[in-house]
């Protein structure tokens, strides 16, 4: 009985699953898996030429992997928003439009239209510059005449007008923390792709 209880204690310690031989629980005969062992094999003496070839092949494989990594290192990470969806690539033939070649008359009329537009815009810009120059000259002349009449009125005229550009500032823009505010619990799941 002493040996049986010792066996029951050792079986779980050995980490093997024990099988019960007898169906009744009173006998408790158990068997453990057979542990087979064999002596270590002797190392085979390899031909130095074969060893050298293996090392050479291993070195070439590593060099090839390094070259591949260096080539891929220059590639930038793709931006998912700028990638063209595969559906559009598949439908490219359907979506392609046959644009007729422009005739020489059409090309000439477009070039003439562009020249007319450029001339119009140049005249408009030149008119704006001239108007600005006339306004500045009139203002300068008026201020000089005012200075000759009254120095006090001239000083009042050149002072900046606070009502012209209304500006008002109110305290700090950052809000102070709310007292006794309990932040709601939430889960943040990062779905962005990882690039190694």
PDB file of C-alpha atoms in Angstrom:
ATOM      1  CA  UNK A   1       0.000   0.000   0.000  1.00  0.00           C
ATOM      2  CA  UNK A   2       2.910   2.305   0.755  1.00  0.00           C
ATOM      3  CA  UNK A   3       4.362   1.722  -2.723  1.00  0.00           C
ATOM      4  CA  UNK A   4       1.003   2.437  -4.342  1.00  0.00           C
ATOM      5  CA  UNK A   5       0.594   5.800  -2.605  1.00  0.00           C
ATOM      6  CA  UNK A   6       4.211   6.646  -3.534  1.00  0.00           C
ATOM      7  CA  UNK A   7       3.439   5.790  -7.151  1.00  0.00           C
ATOM      8  CA  UNK A   8       0.360   8.041  -7.106  1.00  0.00           C
ATOM      9  CA  UNK A   9       2.479  10.930  -5.846  1.00  0.00           C
ATOM     10  CA  UNK A  10       5.230  10.424  -8.418  1.00  0.00           C
ATOM     11  CA  UNK A  11       3.029  10.168 -11.498  1.00  0.00           C
ATOM     12  CA  UNK A  12       1.859  13.820 -11.465  1.00  0.00           C
ATOM     13  CA  UNK A  13       5.391  14.965 -10.622  1.00  0.00           C
ATOM     14  CA  UNK A  14       6.821  13.251 -13.682  1.00  0.00           C
ATOM     15  CA  UNK A  15       4.325  15.102 -15.833  1.00  0.00           C
ATOM     16  CA  UNK A  16       3.067  12.004 -17.692  1.00  0.00           C
ATOM     17  CA  UNK A  17      -0.509  11.060 -18.140  1.00  0.00           C
ATOM     18  CA  UNK A  18      -1.245   7.787 -16.369  1.00  0.00           C
ATOM     19  CA  UNK A  19      -3.682   5.180 -17.657  1.00  0.00           C
ATOM     20  CA  UNK A  20      -5.722   3.102 -15.322  1.00  0.00           C
ATOM     21  CA  UNK A  21      -5.539  -0.617 -16.162  1.00  0.00           C
ATOM     22  CA  UNK A  22      -8.308  -1.856 -13.928  1.00  0.00           C
ATOM     23  CA  UNK A  23     -11.866  -0.518 -14.075  1.00  0.00           C
ATOM     24  CA  UNK A  24     -12.444  -0.524 -10.336  1.00  0.00           C
ATOM     25  CA  UNK A  25     -10.992   2.336  -8.356  1.00  0.00           C
ATOM     26  CA  UNK A  26      -9.942   0.146  -5.446  1.00  0.00           C
ATOM     27  CA  UNK A  27      -6.929  -1.494  -7.117  1.00  0.00           C
ATOM     28  CA  UNK A  28      -5.406   1.687  -8.677  1.00  0.00           C
ATOM     29  CA  UNK A  29      -3.002  -0.080 -11.004  1.00  0.00           C
ATOM     30  CA  UNK A  30      -1.572   2.595 -13.317  1.00  0.00           C
ATOM     31  CA  UNK A  31       0.941   2.523 -16.115  1.00  0.00           C
ATOM     32  CA  UNK A  32       3.050   5.369 -17.477  1.00  0.00           C
ATOM     33  CA  UNK A  33       4.280   5.809 -21.056  1.00  0.00           C
ATOM     34  CA  UNK A  34       7.468   3.962 -21.955  1.00  0.00           C
ATOM     35  CA  UNK A  35      10.465   6.255 -22.042  1.00  0.00           C
ATOM     36  CA  UNK A  36      12.821   5.019 -24.733  1.00  0.00           C
ATOM     37  CA  UNK A  37      16.348   6.332 -25.022  1.00  0.00           C
ATOM     38  CA  UNK A  38      19.238   5.554 -27.278  1.00  0.00           C
ATOM     39  CA  UNK A  39      22.897   6.463 -27.208  1.00  0.00           C
ATOM     40  CA  UNK A  40      24.062   9.614 -28.943  1.00  0.00           C
ATOM     41  CA  UNK A  41      25.102   9.273 -32.556  1.00  0.00           C
ATOM     42  CA  UNK A  42      28.714   9.824 -33.435  1.00  0.00           C
ATOM     43  CA  UNK A  43      29.417  12.928 -35.461  1.00  0.00           C
ATOM     44  CA  UNK A  44      30.190  12.174 -39.045  1.00  0.00           C
ATOM     45  CA  UNK A  45      33.398  13.631 -40.322  1.00  0.00           C
ATOM     46  CA  UNK A  46      32.519  15.888 -43.204  1.00  0.00           C
ATOM     47  CA  UNK A  47      34.699  16.695 -46.135  1.00  0.00           C
ATOM     48  CA  UNK A  48      36.206  20.186 -45.651  1.00  0.00           C
ATOM     49  CA  UNK A  49      35.238  21.047 -49.234  1.00  0.00           C
ATOM     50  CA  UNK A  50      31.555  20.270 -48.499  1.00  0.00           C
ATOM     51  CA  UNK A  51      31.659  22.387 -45.327  1.00  0.00           C
ATOM     52  CA  UNK A  52      33.220  25.247 -47.290  1.00  0.00           C
ATOM     53  CA  UNK A  53      30.524  25.012 -49.992  1.00  0.00           C
ATOM     54  CA  UNK A  54      27.759  25.081 -47.371  1.00  0.00           C
ATOM     55  CA  UNK A  55      29.245  28.170 -45.727  1.00  0.00           C
ATOM     56  CA  UNK A  56      29.618  29.819 -49.133  1.00  0.00           C
ATOM     57  CA  UNK A  57      25.969  29.107 -49.980  1.00  0.00           C
ATOM     58  CA  UNK A  58      24.865  30.470 -46.595  1.00  0.00           C
ATOM     59  CA  UNK A  59      26.943  33.631 -47.117  1.00  0.00           C
ATOM     60  CA  UNK A  60      25.514  34.167 -50.626  1.00  0.00           C
ATOM     61  CA  UNK A  61      21.971  33.743 -49.313  1.00  0.00           C
ATOM     62  CA  UNK A  62      22.611  36.338 -46.599  1.00  0.00           C
ATOM     63  CA  UNK A  63      24.128  38.767 -49.124  1.00  0.00           C
ATOM     64  CA  UNK A  64      21.098  38.331 -51.370  1.00  0.00           C
ATOM     65  CA  UNK A  65      18.728  39.083 -48.465  1.00  0.00           C
ATOM     66  CA  UNK A  66      20.772  42.173 -47.565  1.00  0.00           C
ATOM     67  CA  UNK A  67      20.600  43.410 -51.186  1.00  0.00           C
ATOM     68  CA  UNK A  68      16.823  42.854 -51.235  1.00  0.00           C
ATOM     69  CA  UNK A  69      16.407  44.779 -47.969  1.00  0.00           C
ATOM     70  CA  UNK A  70      18.570  47.645 -49.245  1.00  0.00           C
ATOM     71  CA  UNK A  71      16.496  47.833 -52.427  1.00  0.00           C
ATOM     72  CA  UNK A  72      13.237  47.905 -50.470  1.00  0.00           C
ATOM     73  CA  UNK A  73      14.622  50.449 -47.988  1.00  0.00           C
ATOM     74  CA  UNK A  74      14.456  53.131 -50.683  1.00  0.00           C
ATOM     75  CA  UNK A  75      10.733  52.559 -51.209  1.00  0.00           C
ATOM     76  CA  UNK A  76       8.480  54.944 -49.323  1.00  0.00           C
ATOM     77  CA  UNK A  77       5.587  53.800 -47.213  1.00  0.00           C
ATOM     78  CA  UNK A  78       2.423  53.819 -49.323  1.00  0.00           C
ATOM     79  CA  UNK A  79      -0.269  56.316 -48.386  1.00  0.00           C
ATOM     80  CA  UNK A  80      -3.559  54.448 -48.357  1.00  0.00           C
ATOM     81  CA  UNK A  81      -5.595  57.529 -49.323  1.00  0.00           C
ATOM     82  CA  UNK A  82      -3.557  57.965 -52.504  1.00  0.00           C
ATOM     83  CA  UNK A  83      -3.700  54.349 -53.622  1.00  0.00           C
ATOM     84  CA  UNK A  84      -6.010  53.634 -56.557  1.00  0.00           C
ATOM     85  CA  UNK A  85      -8.618  50.981 -55.684  1.00  0.00           C
ATOM     86  CA  UNK A  86      -8.397  47.708 -57.626  1.00  0.00           C
ATOM     87  CA  UNK A  87     -12.000  48.123 -58.855  1.00  0.00           C
ATOM     88  CA  UNK A  88     -11.018  51.286 -60.701  1.00  0.00           C
ATOM     89  CA  UNK A  89      -7.960  49.626 -62.195  1.00  0.00           C
ATOM     90  CA  UNK A  90     -10.146  46.737 -63.391  1.00  0.00           C
ATOM     91  CA  UNK A  91     -12.703  49.151 -64.888  1.00  0.00           C
ATOM     92  CA  UNK A  92     -10.065  51.298 -66.565  1.00  0.00           C
ATOM     93  CA  UNK A  93     -10.975  50.098 -70.072  1.00  0.00           C
ATOM     94  CA  UNK A  94     -14.691  50.866 -69.487  1.00  0.00           C
ATOM     95  CA  UNK A  95     -14.014  54.306 -68.057  1.00  0.00           C
ATOM     96  CA  UNK A  96     -11.574  55.442 -70.750  1.00  0.00           C
ATOM     97  CA  UNK A  97     -13.055  58.052 -73.084  1.00  0.00           C
ATOM     98  CA  UNK A  98     -12.113  58.519 -76.692  1.00  0.00           C
ATOM     99  CA  UNK A  99     -11.178  62.182 -76.888  1.00  0.00           C
ATOM    100  CA  UNK A 100     -11.151  63.393 -80.503  1.00  0.00           C
ATOM    101  CA  UNK A 101      -7.961  65.076 -81.680  1.00  0.00           C
ATOM    102  CA  UNK A 102      -8.418  68.850 -81.863  1.00  0.00           C
ATOM    103  CA  UNK A 103      -8.448  70.296 -85.350  1.00  0.00           C
ATOM    104  CA  UNK A 104      -5.935  72.992 -86.347  1.00  0.00           C
ATOM    105  CA  UNK A 105      -8.752  75.598 -86.429  1.00  0.00           C
ATOM    106  CA  UNK A 106      -9.748  74.705 -82.846  1.00  0.00           C
ATOM    107  CA  UNK A 107      -6.126  74.904 -81.658  1.00  0.00           C
ATOM    108  CA  UNK A 108      -5.735  78.312 -83.315  1.00  0.00           C
ATOM    109  CA  UNK A 109      -8.991  79.666 -81.829  1.00  0.00           C
ATOM    110  CA  UNK A 110      -7.958  78.466 -78.344  1.00  0.00           C
ATOM    111  CA  UNK A 111      -4.550  80.142 -78.648  1.00  0.00           C
ATOM    112  CA  UNK A 112      -6.251  83.399 -79.777  1.00  0.00           C
ATOM    113  CA  UNK A 113      -8.703  83.189 -76.857  1.00  0.00           C
ATOM    114  CA  UNK A 114      -5.830  82.688 -74.377  1.00  0.00           C
ATOM    115  CA  UNK A 115      -4.018  85.741 -75.805  1.00  0.00           C
ATOM    116  CA  UNK A 116      -7.165  87.862 -75.526  1.00  0.00           C
ATOM    117  CA  UNK A 117      -7.691  86.734 -71.918  1.00  0.00           C
ATOM    118  CA  UNK A 118      -4.074  87.518 -71.009  1.00  0.00           C
ATOM    119  CA  UNK A 119      -4.375  90.987 -72.591  1.00  0.00           C
ATOM    120  CA  UNK A 120      -7.651  91.668 -70.716  1.00  0.00           C
ATOM    121  CA  UNK A 121      -6.155  90.593 -67.361  1.00  0.00           C
ATOM    122  CA  UNK A 122      -3.044  92.719 -67.961  1.00  0.00           C
ATOM    123  CA  UNK A 123      -5.177  95.804 -68.696  1.00  0.00           C
ATOM    124  CA  UNK A 124      -7.317  95.130 -65.599  1.00  0.00           C
ATOM    125  CA  UNK A 125      -4.242  94.802 -63.360  1.00  0.00           C
ATOM    126  CA  UNK A 126      -2.689  97.935 -64.837  1.00  0.00           C
ATOM    127  CA  UNK A 127      -5.939  99.863 -64.212  1.00  0.00           C
ATOM    128  CA  UNK A 128      -5.923  98.686 -60.569  1.00  0.00           C
ATOM    129  CA  UNK A 129      -2.302  99.880 -60.125  1.00  0.00           C
ATOM    130  CA  UNK A 130      -3.127 103.258 -61.679  1.00  0.00           C
ATOM    131  CA  UNK A 131      -6.196 103.675 -59.460  1.00  0.00           C
ATOM    132  CA  UNK A 132      -4.131 102.850 -56.368  1.00  0.00           C
ATOM    133  CA  UNK A 133      -1.443 105.356 -57.428  1.00  0.00           C
ATOM    134  CA  UNK A 134      -4.101 108.082 -57.991  1.00  0.00           C
ATOM    135  CA  UNK A 135      -5.645 107.433 -54.554  1.00  0.00           C
ATOM    136  CA  UNK A 136      -2.234 107.574 -52.818  1.00  0.00           C
ATOM    137  CA  UNK A 137      -1.297 110.768 -54.688  1.00  0.00           C
ATOM    138  CA  UNK A 138      -4.630 112.424 -53.754  1.00  0.00           C
ATOM    139  CA  UNK A 139      -4.220 111.393 -50.104  1.00  0.00           C
ATOM    140  CA  UNK A 140      -0.648 112.720 -49.959  1.00  0.00           C
ATOM    141  CA  UNK A 141      -1.725 116.009 -51.591  1.00  0.00           C
ATOM    142  CA  UNK A 142      -4.634 116.385 -49.143  1.00  0.00           C
ATOM    143  CA  UNK A 143      -2.389 115.715 -46.134  1.00  0.00           C
ATOM    144  CA  UNK A 144       0.192 118.253 -47.373  1.00  0.00           C
ATOM    145  CA  UNK A 145      -2.533 120.912 -47.825  1.00  0.00           C
ATOM    146  CA  UNK A 146      -3.895 120.091 -44.344  1.00  0.00           C
ATOM    147  CA  UNK A 147      -0.398 120.428 -42.858  1.00  0.00           C
ATOM    148  CA  UNK A 148      -0.091 123.914 -44.389  1.00  0.00           C
ATOM    149  CA  UNK A 149      -3.476 124.908 -42.930  1.00  0.00           C
ATOM    150  CA  UNK A 150      -3.199 123.434 -39.406  1.00  0.00           C
ATOM    151  CA  UNK A 151      -0.508 121.283 -37.794  1.00  0.00           C
ATOM    152  CA  UNK A 152      -2.939 120.136 -35.089  1.00  0.00           C
ATOM    153  CA  UNK A 153      -5.498 118.826 -37.608  1.00  0.00           C
ATOM    154  CA  UNK A 154      -2.703 117.121 -39.567  1.00  0.00           C
ATOM    155  CA  UNK A 155      -1.524 115.228 -36.440  1.00  0.00           C
ATOM    156  CA  UNK A 156      -5.109 114.120 -35.746  1.00  0.00           C
ATOM    157  CA  UNK A 157      -5.476 112.964 -39.370  1.00  0.00           C
ATOM    158  CA  UNK A 158      -2.380 110.734 -39.351  1.00  0.00           C
ATOM    159  CA  UNK A 159      -3.282 109.034 -36.055  1.00  0.00           C
ATOM    160  CA  UNK A 160      -4.593 105.456 -36.491  1.00  0.00           C
ATOM    161  CA  UNK A 161      -8.376 105.159 -36.179  1.00  0.00           C
ATOM    162  CA  UNK A 162      -9.301 102.441 -33.625  1.00  0.00           C
ATOM    163  CA  UNK A 163     -12.858 102.253 -35.010  1.00  0.00           C
ATOM    164  CA  UNK A 164     -11.571 101.540 -38.536  1.00  0.00           C
ATOM    165  CA  UNK A 165     -10.313  98.051 -37.684  1.00  0.00           C
ATOM    166  CA  UNK A 166     -12.325  96.856 -34.683  1.00  0.00           C
ATOM    167  CA  UNK A 167     -10.206  94.684 -32.403  1.00  0.00           C
ATOM    168  CA  UNK A 168     -11.036  93.362 -28.983  1.00  0.00           C
ATOM    169  CA  UNK A 169      -9.482  90.559 -26.953  1.00  0.00           C
ATOM    170  CA  UNK A 170     -11.034  88.546 -24.160  1.00  0.00           C
ATOM    171  CA  UNK A 171      -8.992  86.727 -21.550  1.00  0.00           C
ATOM    172  CA  UNK A 172      -7.369  83.327 -22.001  1.00  0.00           C
ATOM    173  CA  UNK A 173      -8.682  81.095 -24.751  1.00  0.00           C
ATOM    174  CA  UNK A 174      -7.833  77.814 -22.966  1.00  0.00           C
ATOM    175  CA  UNK A 175     -10.646  76.665 -20.699  1.00  0.00           C
ATOM    176  CA  UNK A 176      -9.764  75.727 -17.127  1.00  0.00           C
ATOM    177  CA  UNK A 177     -10.382  72.129 -16.020  1.00  0.00           C
ATOM    178  CA  UNK A 178     -13.888  71.271 -14.837  1.00  0.00           C
ATOM    179  CA  UNK A 179     -13.945  70.471 -11.139  1.00  0.00           C
ATOM    180  CA  UNK A 180     -14.953  66.874 -10.208  1.00  0.00           C
ATOM    181  CA  UNK A 181     -15.199  65.871 -13.869  1.00  0.00           C
ATOM    182  CA  UNK A 182     -15.097  62.114 -14.376  1.00  0.00           C
ATOM    183  CA  UNK A 183     -13.645  61.178 -17.691  1.00  0.00           C
ATOM    184  CA  UNK A 184     -15.723  58.520 -19.469  1.00  0.00           C
ATOM    185  CA  UNK A 185     -14.052  55.170 -19.977  1.00  0.00           C
ATOM    186  CA  UNK A 186     -13.574  54.273 -23.602  1.00  0.00           C
ATOM    187  CA  UNK A 187     -11.543  51.968 -25.737  1.00  0.00           C
ATOM    188  CA  UNK A 188      -9.244  53.175 -28.440  1.00  0.00           C
ATOM    189  CA  UNK A 189      -8.527  50.636 -31.147  1.00  0.00           C
ATOM    190  CA  UNK A 190      -5.601  51.550 -33.376  1.00  0.00           C
ATOM    191  CA  UNK A 191      -6.456  50.282 -36.838  1.00  0.00           C
ATOM    192  CA  UNK A 192      -3.553  51.874 -38.661  1.00  0.00           C
ATOM    193  CA  UNK A 193      -1.302  49.486 -40.520  1.00  0.00           C
ATOM    194  CA  UNK A 194       2.114  48.760 -39.078  1.00  0.00           C
ATOM    195  CA  UNK A 195       5.104  49.106 -41.407  1.00  0.00           C
ATOM    196  CA  UNK A 196       8.310  47.407 -40.427  1.00  0.00           C
TER     197      UNK A 196
END
